[in-house]
Coordinates of C-alpha atoms in Angstrom, one line a residue:
X1 CA -34.5 -13.1 26.3
X2 CA -33.4 -9.7 25.3
X3 CA -33.9 -8.5 21.8
X4 CA -32.7 -5.1 20.3
X5 CA -34.6 -4.3 17.1
X6 CA -32.7 -1.9 14.4
X7 CA -34.4 -0.4 11.6
X8 CA -32.6 1.1 9.0
X9 CA -34.7 4.3 8.0
X10 CA -33.3 4.7 4.5
X11 CA -33.4 1.2 3.8
X12 CA -29.7 1.1 3.3
X13 CA -26.7 0.7 5.7
X14 CA -23.4 2.5 5.5
X15 CA -20.5 1.4 7.4
X16 CA -16.9 0.5 6.9
X17 CA -15.7 -3.0 7.8
X18 CA -12.9 -2.6 10.7
X19 CA -10.0 -4.3 8.4
X20 CA -11.1 -3.1 4.9
X21 CA -12.1 0.5 4.2
X22 CA -13.7 -0.2 0.9
X23 CA -16.0 -3.2 2.0
X24 CA -19.4 -2.4 3.8
X25 CA -19.7 -4.1 7.1
X26 CA -22.8 -6.5 7.3
X27 CA -24.5 -8.0 9.6
X28 CA -23.9 -4.9 12.1
X29 CA -21.2 -6.0 14.4
X30 CA -22.5 -6.2 18.0
X31 CA -19.6 -4.1 19.2
X32 CA -20.8 -1.4 16.9
X33 CA -23.9 -1.3 18.1
X34 CA -22.8 -1.5 21.9
X35 CA -20.7 1.8 20.9
X36 CA -23.8 3.4 19.7
X37 CA -25.7 2.5 23.0
X38 CA -22.7 4.1 25.0
X39 CA -22.7 7.3 22.7
X40 CA -26.4 7.5 23.3
X41 CA -25.4 7.4 27.2
X42 CA -22.4 9.6 27.0
X43 CA -24.1 12.5 25.1
X44 CA -26.8 13.0 27.4
X45 CA -26.6 16.5 29.5
X46 CA -26.6 14.4 32.6
X47 CA -25.2 10.7 32.4
X48 CA -27.5 8.1 34.3
X49 CA -25.6 5.9 36.7
X50 CA -28.7 3.7 36.1
X51 CA -28.1 3.3 32.5
X52 CA -24.4 2.8 32.9
X53 CA -24.9 0.0 35.1
X54 CA -27.5 -1.4 32.2
X55 CA -24.4 -1.0 29.9
X56 CA -21.9 -3.0 32.2
X57 CA -24.5 -5.6 32.4
X58 CA -25.0 -6.1 28.5
X59 CA -21.3 -6.2 28.0
X60 CA -21.3 -9.3 30.5
X61 CA -24.3 -11.0 28.6
X62 CA -22.4 -12.7 25.8
X63 CA -22.4 -12.6 22.1
X64 CA -25.8 -12.1 21.1
X65 CA -27.5 -14.0 18.0
X66 CA -28.5 -12.0 15.1
X67 CA -31.3 -12.1 12.5
X68 CA -30.2 -10.3 9.5
X69 CA -31.3 -10.7 5.8
X70 CA -29.2 -11.0 2.7
X71 CA -28.0 -7.7 1.1
X72 CA -27.0 -6.1 -2.2
X73 CA -23.9 -4.4 -2.3
X74 CA -23.4 -0.9 -4.0
X75 CA -20.2 -0.9 -6.3
X76 CA -17.5 1.1 -4.4
X77 CA -15.9 4.2 -5.5
X78 CA -13.2 6.4 -4.0
X79 CA -14.7 10.2 -3.4
X80 CA -12.2 12.9 -2.7
X81 CA -13.4 15.2 0.1
X82 CA -12.0 17.9 2.3
X83 CA -9.9 17.0 5.2
X84 CA -11.4 17.6 8.7
X85 CA -10.6 21.2 9.4
X86 CA -7.2 21.8 10.3
X87 CA -5.9 24.0 13.1
X88 CA -3.9 27.3 12.8
X89 CA -1.9 26.4 15.9
X90 CA 1.2 24.2 15.8
X91 CA 0.9 20.6 16.7
X92 CA 3.4 21.1 19.4
X93 CA 1.4 23.9 21.1
X94 CA -2.2 22.2 20.5
X95 CA -1.0 18.7 22.0
X96 CA 0.2 20.5 25.0
X97 CA -3.1 22.2 25.8
X98 CA -5.1 18.7 25.3
X99 CA -2.5 16.7 27.5
X100 CA -3.1 19.4 30.0
X101 CA -6.9 19.4 29.7
X102 CA -7.1 15.6 30.2
X103 CA -4.5 15.7 33.5
X104 CA -6.8 18.2 34.9
X105 CA -9.9 16.1 34.2
X106 CA -8.1 13.2 35.7
X107 CA -7.2 14.9 38.9
X108 CA -10.5 16.3 39.4
X109 CA -11.9 12.7 39.0
X110 CA -10.0 11.1 41.7
X111 CA -12.2 12.2 44.3
X112 CA -10.4 11.0 47.5
X113 CA -11.5 12.0 51.0
X114 CA -9.7 12.1 54.1
X115 CA -6.1 12.0 54.2
X116 CA -6.0 11.7 50.4
X117 CA -7.8 14.8 50.0
X118 CA -4.8 16.9 50.3
X119 CA -2.8 15.0 47.8
X120 CA -5.5 15.3 45.4
X121 CA -5.9 18.6 46.0
X122 CA -2.4 19.5 45.3
X123 CA -2.8 17.6 41.9
X124 CA -5.5 19.6 41.0
X125 CA -3.7 22.9 41.6
X126 CA -0.3 21.7 39.6
X127 CA -2.8 20.8 36.8
X128 CA -4.5 24.1 36.7
X129 CA -1.3 25.9 36.5
X130 CA -0.3 23.7 33.6
X131 CA -3.3 24.3 31.7
X132 CA -3.2 28.0 32.3
X133 CA 0.3 28.0 30.9
X134 CA -0.6 25.8 28.0
X135 CA -3.4 28.1 27.1
X136 CA -1.3 31.2 27.2
X137 CA 0.8 29.4 24.8
X138 CA -2.1 28.7 22.5
X139 CA -3.2 32.2 22.7
X140 CA 0.3 33.3 21.9
X141 CA 0.7 30.9 18.9
X142 CA -2.8 32.6 17.7
X143 CA -1.4 36.0 17.7
X144 CA -1.2 37.9 14.5
X145 CA 2.1 38.8 13.5
X146 CA 3.1 41.2 10.8
X147 CA 5.5 39.0 8.5
X148 CA 4.1 35.4 9.3
X149 CA 6.9 32.7 8.6
X150 CA 6.2 29.9 6.1
X151 CA 5.1 27.5 9.0
X152 CA 2.1 29.9 9.8
X153 CA 1.2 30.7 6.3
X154 CA 0.9 26.7 5.6
X155 CA -1.1 26.3 8.7
X156 CA -3.4 29.0 7.4
X157 CA -3.7 27.6 4.0
X158 CA -4.5 24.4 5.5
X159 CA -8.0 26.0 6.8
X160 CA -9.2 27.9 3.7
X161 CA -11.7 26.3 1.8
X162 CA -10.0 26.9 -1.7
X163 CA -6.6 25.3 -0.8
X164 CA -7.7 22.7 1.8
X165 CA -6.3 19.2 1.1
X166 CA -8.6 16.5 0.0
X167 CA -8.2 12.8 1.0
X168 CA -9.6 9.8 -0.8
X169 CA -12.5 8.1 1.0
X170 CA -14.9 5.0 0.5
X171 CA -18.4 5.1 1.6
X172 CA -19.4 1.4 1.2
X173 CA -22.9 0.6 1.4
X174 CA -25.4 -2.6 1.5
X175 CA -29.1 -2.6 0.9
X176 CA -30.8 -5.5 2.9
X177 CA -33.7 -7.5 1.9
X178 CA -35.2 -6.6 5.1
X179 CA -34.3 -3.1 6.4
X180 CA -34.8 -4.7 10.0
X181 CA -32.3 -6.4 12.4
X182 CA -32.7 -8.1 15.6
X183 CA -29.7 -8.5 18.0
X184 CA -31.0 -11.5 20.2
X185 CA -29.2 -12.0 23.8
X186 CA -30.4 -15.3 25.8
X187 CA -29.9 -13.7 29.1
X188 CA -32.9 -12.0 30.8
X189 CA -31.7 -8.4 32.2
X190 CA -33.3 -7.3 35.5
X191 CA -36.2 -5.0 35.2
X192 CA -34.1 -1.6 35.8
X193 CA -31.9 -2.8 33.3
X194 CA -34.3 -3.5 30.8
X195 CA -35.8 0.1 31.1
X196 CA -32.7 1.7 31.0
X197 CA -31.7 0.0 27.8
X198 CA -35.1 0.7 26.3
X199 CA -34.7 4.4 27.0
X200 CA -30.9 4.3 25.7
X201 CA -32.1 2.3 22.3
X202 CA -34.8 5.2 21.6
X203 CA -32.0 7.9 21.7
X204 CA -29.8 6.1 18.9
X205 CA -30.0 8.0 15.7
X206 CA -27.3 6.0 13.7
X207 CA -25.3 3.0 13.4
X208 CA -22.2 3.4 11.5
X209 CA -22.1 6.4 9.1
X210 CA -24.2 9.4 9.7
X211 CA -26.1 8.3 6.6
X212 CA -26.9 5.2 8.4
X213 CA -30.2 6.5 10.3
X214 CA -32.1 3.9 12.3
X215 CA -34.6 3.7 14.7
X216 CA -34.2 1.3 17.6
X217 CA -36.4 -0.5 20.3
X218 CA -35.9 -3.3 22.9
X219 CA -38.4 -6.2 22.8
X220 CA -38.8 -9.3 24.6
X221 CA -39.5 -11.4 21.1
X222 CA -37.7 -11.6 18.0
X223 CA -37.7 -13.5 14.6
X224 CA -35.6 -16.9 14.8
X225 CA -31.9 -15.7 14.4
X226 CA -29.7 -16.7 11.3
X227 CA -26.2 -16.0 13.0
X228 CA -25.1 -17.7 15.7
X229 CA -21.9 -17.6 17.8
X230 CA -20.0 -20.5 17.1
X231 CA -16.2 -21.2 18.1
X232 CA -16.3 -24.4 16.3
X233 CA -17.8 -24.2 13.0
X234 CA -18.2 -20.1 12.5
X235 CA -16.4 -18.7 9.5
X236 CA -17.2 -15.1 9.7
X237 CA -15.6 -13.0 12.3
X238 CA -17.9 -10.2 14.2
X239 CA -16.7 -7.8 16.6
X240 CA -18.4 -8.0 20.0
X241 CA -18.4 -6.5 23.5
X242 CA -17.3 -8.1 26.6
X243 CA -16.4 -7.3 30.1
X244 CA -14.9 -3.9 30.6
X245 CA -16.0 -2.9 27.2
X246 CA -17.2 0.6 28.8
X247 CA -14.3 1.3 30.6
X248 CA -12.0 0.6 27.4
X249 CA -14.3 3.0 25.4
X250 CA -14.1 5.5 28.1
X251 CA -10.3 5.5 28.0
X252 CA -10.3 5.6 24.2
X253 CA -12.2 8.7 24.3
X254 CA -9.8 10.3 27.0
X255 CA -7.0 9.6 24.7
X256 CA -8.3 10.7 21.1
X257 CA -11.1 13.0 22.0
X258 CA -12.7 12.3 18.4
X259 CA -9.6 14.0 16.7
X260 CA -7.5 10.9 15.9
X261 CA -8.0 7.8 13.9
X262 CA -9.0 4.8 15.7
X263 CA -10.2 1.3 15.8
X264 CA -12.4 1.0 18.7
X265 CA -11.9 -1.7 21.5
X266 CA -13.6 -4.9 21.1
X267 CA -13.3 -8.8 21.2
X268 CA -13.4 -11.1 18.2
X269 CA -16.0 -14.0 17.7
X270 CA -16.5 -16.5 15.2
X271 CA -20.1 -16.6 13.9
X272 CA -21.9 -19.3 11.7
X273 CA -24.4 -18.3 9.2
X274 CA -27.6 -20.5 9.9
X275 CA -30.9 -21.1 8.4
X276 CA -34.0 -18.6 8.8
X277 CA -37.3 -20.4 10.2
X278 CA -38.9 -20.4 6.7
X279 CA -35.8 -22.2 5.1
X280 CA -35.6 -25.0 7.4
X281 CA -37.9 -26.9 5.1
X282 CA -35.2 -26.5 2.3
X283 CA -33.7 -29.7 0.8
X284 CA -29.9 -29.4 0.9
X285 CA -27.1 -31.9 -0.5
X286 CA -25.1 -34.2 1.7
X287 CA -22.0 -31.9 1.3
X288 CA -22.0 -29.4 3.9
X289 CA -20.8 -25.7 4.1
X290 CA -18.2 -25.7 6.8
X291 CA -15.3 -25.6 4.0
X292 CA -11.8 -25.2 4.5
X293 CA -10.4 -23.3 2.0
X294 CA -7.0 -22.6 0.8
X295 CA -6.4 -19.7 -1.4
X296 CA -3.7 -19.4 -4.2
X297 CA -1.0 -16.8 -3.4
X298 CA 1.8 -17.6 -5.7
X299 CA 2.3 -19.9 -8.7
X300 CA 1.2 -20.4 -12.4
X301 CA -2.6 -19.4 -13.1
X302 CA -4.5 -22.5 -13.6
X303 CA -7.2 -23.0 -15.7
X304 CA -10.7 -24.7 -14.6
X305 CA -9.5 -27.6 -16.8
X306 CA -6.9 -28.5 -14.2
X307 CA -9.4 -29.0 -11.5
X308 CA -8.9 -32.9 -11.2
X309 CA -5.2 -32.7 -11.2
X310 CA -5.4 -30.0 -8.6
X311 CA -8.0 -31.8 -6.5
X312 CA -6.0 -35.3 -6.5
X313 CA -2.7 -33.2 -5.9
X314 CA -4.2 -31.7 -2.4
X315 CA -6.0 -35.3 -1.5
X316 CA -2.6 -36.7 -2.1
X317 CA -0.8 -34.0 -0.1
X318 CA -3.2 -34.6 2.9
X319 CA -2.9 -38.4 2.7
X320 CA 0.9 -38.2 2.9
X321 CA 0.7 -36.0 6.1
X322 CA -2.0 -37.8 8.0
X323 CA -2.1 -40.9 10.2
X324 CA -1.6 -44.0 8.4
X325 CA -3.7 -45.7 6.9
X326 CA -5.6 -42.4 6.4
X327 CA -9.2 -42.5 7.2
X328 CA -12.1 -43.7 5.0
X329 CA -13.4 -40.0 4.8
X330 CA -10.1 -38.9 3.5
X331 CA -8.8 -41.4 1.1
X332 CA -12.4 -42.2 -0.2
X333 CA -11.6 -46.3 0.1
X334 CA -12.8 -48.8 2.6
X335 CA -10.4 -51.0 4.6
X336 CA -10.6 -53.9 1.8
X337 CA -9.5 -51.4 -0.5
X338 CA -12.7 -50.9 -2.2
X339 CA -14.6 -47.5 -2.8
X340 CA -16.0 -46.0 0.4
X341 CA -19.9 -47.0 1.1
X342 CA -20.8 -43.3 2.1
X343 CA -20.1 -39.7 1.2
X344 CA -16.5 -38.7 1.8
X345 CA -14.4 -35.6 1.5
X346 CA -14.6 -33.8 -1.8
X347 CA -11.6 -31.6 -2.9
X348 CA -13.4 -28.4 -5.0
X349 CA -11.2 -26.4 -7.0
X350 CA -12.9 -23.0 -7.2
X351 CA -12.5 -21.2 -10.5
X352 CA -13.4 -17.4 -10.9
X353 CA -16.7 -17.4 -13.0
X354 CA -19.7 -15.3 -13.2
X355 CA -18.6 -12.1 -13.4
X356 CA -18.2 -9.9 -16.5
X357 CA -14.2 -10.1 -16.1
X358 CA -14.0 -13.9 -15.1
X359 CA -11.3 -15.6 -16.9
X360 CA -12.1 -19.2 -15.0
X361 CA -8.6 -19.6 -13.0
X362 CA -8.7 -21.3 -10.1
X363 CA -8.5 -19.0 -7.1
X364 CA -8.2 -21.7 -4.5
X365 CA -9.3 -25.1 -3.3
X366 CA -12.2 -26.0 -1.0
X367 CA -12.1 -29.2 1.1
X368 CA -15.7 -30.0 1.5
X369 CA -16.9 -32.5 4.2
X370 CA -20.4 -34.5 4.1
X371 CA -22.7 -32.6 6.7
X372 CA -22.4 -35.8 8.8
X373 CA -18.9 -36.0 9.0
X374 CA -17.6 -37.4 12.5
X375 CA -15.7 -35.2 14.4
X376 CA -12.8 -37.5 14.5
X377 CA -12.6 -37.4 10.6
X378 CA -12.7 -33.7 10.8
X379 CA -10.1 -33.4 13.5
X380 CA -7.9 -35.8 11.4
X381 CA -8.2 -33.7 8.3
X382 CA -6.9 -30.6 10.4
X383 CA -4.2 -32.5 11.9
X384 CA -2.7 -33.6 8.4
X385 CA -3.3 -29.9 7.1
X386 CA -1.3 -28.7 10.3
X387 CA 1.6 -31.0 9.7
X388 CA 1.9 -30.2 6.3
X389 CA 2.1 -26.5 7.4
X390 CA 4.4 -27.2 9.8
X391 CA 6.8 -28.7 7.4
X392 CA 7.1 -25.6 5.5
X393 CA 6.6 -22.9 8.5
X394 CA 9.1 -20.2 8.2
X395 CA 9.6 -17.7 11.0
X396 CA 9.2 -14.5 8.6
X397 CA 5.8 -15.5 7.7
X398 CA 2.4 -14.5 9.6
X399 CA 0.8 -17.7 8.1
X400 CA 2.1 -20.9 6.8
X401 CA 2.0 -21.2 3.0
X402 CA 2.4 -24.8 1.6
X403 CA 3.4 -25.9 -1.9
X404 CA 0.9 -27.9 -4.0
X405 CA 3.1 -29.8 -6.5
X406 CA 1.4 -30.6 -9.8
X407 CA 4.0 -32.2 -12.4
X408 CA 4.1 -30.6 -15.5
X409 CA 1.7 -27.6 -14.3
X410 CA 4.5 -26.5 -11.8
X411 CA 3.8 -25.6 -8.1
X412 CA 1.1 -23.5 -6.6
X413 CA 1.6 -21.9 -3.3
X414 CA -1.5 -22.0 -1.1
X415 CA -2.4 -20.4 2.1
X416 CA -5.5 -21.4 4.5
X417 CA -8.0 -19.0 5.1
X418 CA -8.2 -19.2 8.9
X419 CA -10.3 -16.2 10.0
X420 CA -13.0 -14.3 8.5
X421 CA -14.8 -14.1 5.3
X422 CA -12.4 -14.4 2.2
X423 CA -11.9 -11.0 0.2
X424 CA -12.6 -12.8 -2.8
X425 CA -16.3 -13.9 -3.2
X426 CA -15.1 -17.1 -5.2
X427 CA -13.7 -18.3 -2.3
X428 CA -16.8 -18.0 0.0
X429 CA -19.0 -20.8 0.6
X430 CA -22.0 -19.0 0.4
X431 CA -21.4 -18.4 -3.2
X432 CA -21.9 -21.8 -3.8
X433 CA -24.2 -23.0 -1.3
X434 CA -27.0 -20.2 -1.1
X435 CA -30.3 -21.5 -1.9
X436 CA -31.7 -21.2 -5.2
X437 CA -34.1 -23.4 -7.7
X438 CA -31.7 -23.0 -11.0
X439 CA -28.1 -24.1 -10.8
X440 CA -25.5 -24.1 -13.9
X441 CA -22.3 -26.5 -13.9
X442 CA -19.0 -24.7 -13.5
X443 CA -16.8 -27.8 -14.3
X444 CA -18.4 -30.8 -16.5
X445 CA -20.4 -33.5 -14.9
X446 CA -18.7 -36.9 -15.5
X447 CA -21.7 -39.0 -16.2
X448 CA -22.2 -42.1 -14.1
X449 CA -23.4 -44.2 -17.4
X450 CA -22.4 -44.0 -20.7
X451 CA -25.4 -42.2 -22.7
X452 CA -24.4 -43.1 -25.9
X453 CA -23.2 -40.9 -28.9
X454 CA -24.4 -37.5 -27.8
X455 CA -23.4 -35.8 -31.1
X456 CA -24.1 -38.4 -33.6
X457 CA -25.5 -37.7 -37.0
X458 CA -28.4 -39.9 -36.5
X459 CA -30.8 -37.6 -34.8
X460 CA -32.9 -40.3 -33.2
X461 CA -29.7 -41.5 -31.6
X462 CA -28.4 -38.2 -30.3
X463 CA -31.9 -37.5 -28.8
X464 CA -31.9 -40.8 -26.9
X465 CA -28.3 -40.2 -25.6
X466 CA -29.6 -36.8 -24.3
X467 CA -32.3 -38.2 -22.6
X468 CA -30.3 -40.9 -21.0
X469 CA -27.8 -38.2 -19.9
X470 CA -30.6 -36.1 -18.6
X471 CA -31.8 -39.2 -16.6
X472 CA -28.3 -39.8 -15.1
X473 CA -27.8 -36.3 -14.0
X474 CA -31.4 -36.4 -12.5
X475 CA -30.6 -39.6 -10.6
X476 CA -27.1 -38.0 -9.4
X477 CA -29.3 -35.5 -7.7
X478 CA -31.3 -37.8 -5.8
X479 CA -27.7 -39.6 -4.9
X480 CA -26.6 -36.6 -3.0
X481 CA -29.6 -35.8 -1.0
X482 CA -31.7 -33.4 -3.4
X483 CA -35.1 -33.9 -4.9
X484 CA -35.2 -34.9 -8.6
X485 CA -35.1 -31.7 -10.8
X486 CA -38.2 -30.1 -12.7
X487 CA -35.7 -29.8 -15.6
X488 CA -32.4 -30.9 -16.8
X489 CA -30.7 -29.6 -19.7
X490 CA -27.7 -31.1 -21.3
X491 CA -25.9 -28.0 -22.6
X492 CA -23.7 -27.9 -25.9
X493 CA -21.4 -25.6 -24.4
X494 CA -20.8 -23.4 -21.0
X495 CA -23.0 -20.4 -20.8
X496 CA -21.5 -18.9 -17.3
X497 CA -19.1 -16.2 -18.1
X498 CA -15.5 -17.6 -17.2
X499 CA -16.3 -21.4 -17.8
X500 CA -14.7 -23.8 -20.3
X501 CA -16.2 -26.1 -22.8
X502 CA -16.5 -29.7 -21.5
X503 CA -14.5 -31.2 -24.5
X504 CA -11.7 -29.2 -23.2
X505 CA -11.2 -31.0 -20.0
X506 CA -9.0 -33.8 -19.9
X507 CA -10.4 -37.4 -19.8
X508 CA -11.8 -38.9 -16.7
X509 CA -10.6 -40.7 -14.6
X510 CA -7.1 -39.9 -15.4
X511 CA -5.8 -43.8 -15.1
X512 CA -6.4 -45.0 -18.7
X513 CA -7.0 -48.6 -17.5
X514 CA -10.3 -47.3 -16.1
X515 CA -13.5 -46.6 -17.8
X516 CA -13.6 -43.0 -19.3
X517 CA -16.4 -41.1 -18.5
X518 CA -18.7 -38.9 -20.9
X519 CA -18.5 -35.2 -19.6
X520 CA -21.0 -32.5 -20.2
X521 CA -22.1 -29.3 -18.7
X522 CA -25.9 -29.1 -17.6
X523 CA -28.5 -26.6 -16.2
X524 CA -30.8 -27.6 -13.5
X525 CA -34.0 -26.3 -12.5
X526 CA -36.0 -27.3 -9.1
X527 CA -39.6 -26.9 -8.4
X528 CA -38.1 -25.1 -4.9
X529 CA -35.1 -23.5 -3.9
X530 CA -32.5 -26.0 -2.8
X531 CA -29.1 -25.5 -0.6
X532 CA -25.8 -26.3 -2.2
X533 CA -23.0 -27.2 -2.6
X534 CA -24.1 -29.3 -5.7
X535 CA -21.4 -31.8 -6.8
X536 CA -22.5 -34.5 -9.4
X537 CA -21.2 -37.5 -11.2
X538 CA -18.4 -39.6 -11.2
X539 CA -16.0 -36.8 -10.3
X540 CA -17.7 -35.0 -7.6
X541 CA -14.8 -35.8 -5.2
X542 CA -12.2 -34.9 -7.4
X543 CA -12.9 -31.3 -8.9
X544 CA -15.9 -32.1 -11.3
X545 CA -19.5 -31.8 -11.5
X546 CA -19.2 -28.3 -9.4
X547 CA -22.6 -26.3 -10.1
X548 CA -23.2 -22.7 -9.1
X549 CA -26.3 -21.0 -8.0
X550 CA -27.9 -18.6 -10.6
X551 CA -29.2 -15.0 -10.2
X552 CA -32.1 -14.1 -12.2
X553 CA -30.2 -12.6 -15.3
X554 CA -28.3 -15.7 -15.4
X555 CA -31.1 -17.9 -15.7
X556 CA -32.4 -15.9 -18.6
X557 CA -29.0 -16.4 -20.4
X558 CA -29.5 -20.3 -19.6
X559 CA -32.9 -20.2 -21.1
X560 CA -31.5 -19.2 -24.3
X561 CA -29.4 -21.8 -24.9

């Protein structure tokens, strides 16, 4: 095993996502760390061949696992900063000089011997002449003139501090709970490579922006990782190094010479967020975190009160495109037509809640699998979704958009989130699944048993009904694999910003021939943190009974109700 330890000396990481300039990158992508190692090698007065061979070994060692804590993101604002110093040289003359310089370096680097030496010498001579002419043109362009033209005056103003243009830039940063990150490779390097990598790591001073000062070192041991390369169930894309990465970085440097905007070469790898060793004893619900999420991209803005309608419409669309008869995990019914005996797939609309500007509208829908769902059932759902997408695929679209028809509510267009973490936090499984002791309902729980009249004018009857409702919710927690809560509160109203009162939701189930369930909002507190998602009650497979883990300030609000 090889472990690279990175300690952020300022307690924060300042680095930008490769595809979003206003978002901070976390955890640090292995390709970024590899580039930092390469920079440490390339900036030495004499580049070591031993260190280069060690880097070439590392790029073939495969994607590393990572141990990185949760972070708190700083609010991102746009800052207007002066552009990098411009040049008084015309762009045409400057480019000609830079091209001639690169051509000479390339010719000198061929190093042929024997019969090829004469040809190389001719190329070097021609390149030297070309560079000499380009240098003369550059010097002539710099000569002062008595009456400069408009172009020359403009170039001069561009480097004058009072008149230099300013560009809007973002400096996103995060503050990790633990300022130390480990990258862990399972391969064991040869002794000489390990020593060379240890030497290189000690020369790294930053990872990301110059404000991200770090101290790096190589070790043979590391904490248990919590990010793992996983092509099957990974949901987050990280950039990693691969064979040929060092050569690609060399070529890119020769091309841009640190003067042009660029995205460094890399490979993309799906990562799965795992659990720390200390979290392995956490209780977790029977529902998993490997969601298939579709985001709303067009159509009416639907309130959370439409959750059941949206969930049943998505279920129906997938069933109509699946193999017939649909699998029990998708339909929720056994072969004899009765209810499925075990947990099956839940369809969970995700409303925008828990933010000061939250309005409770549904931003997307998650297809949530039970943790023990067989691969055959997962593949069946994937095939049904693919058929649905193919039915509506157009040549001018980058990704398929599928229509979800909701009767009188209209039509909503959905797009599957296939790569990376969704930009909208509401659509990220981690928002709904992270461990917490306190949870608050976002959509009401449809109680499995009728508790009686919760709002009876007879206080004794109302109290008994509340006790019955709390007991039903506590049992519902044990039904999905969680411990019995230490505290259950049936709330008179929703307390999380953006949520809607239970009485405003339509009756459940929608079929009037079936027994209608009492719907309530609830607050849960467990003795120890539990891992979600938490979906409770008779409507948990159809958009109801969705809970959200609470932060400390949200817990205090729930306590005041």
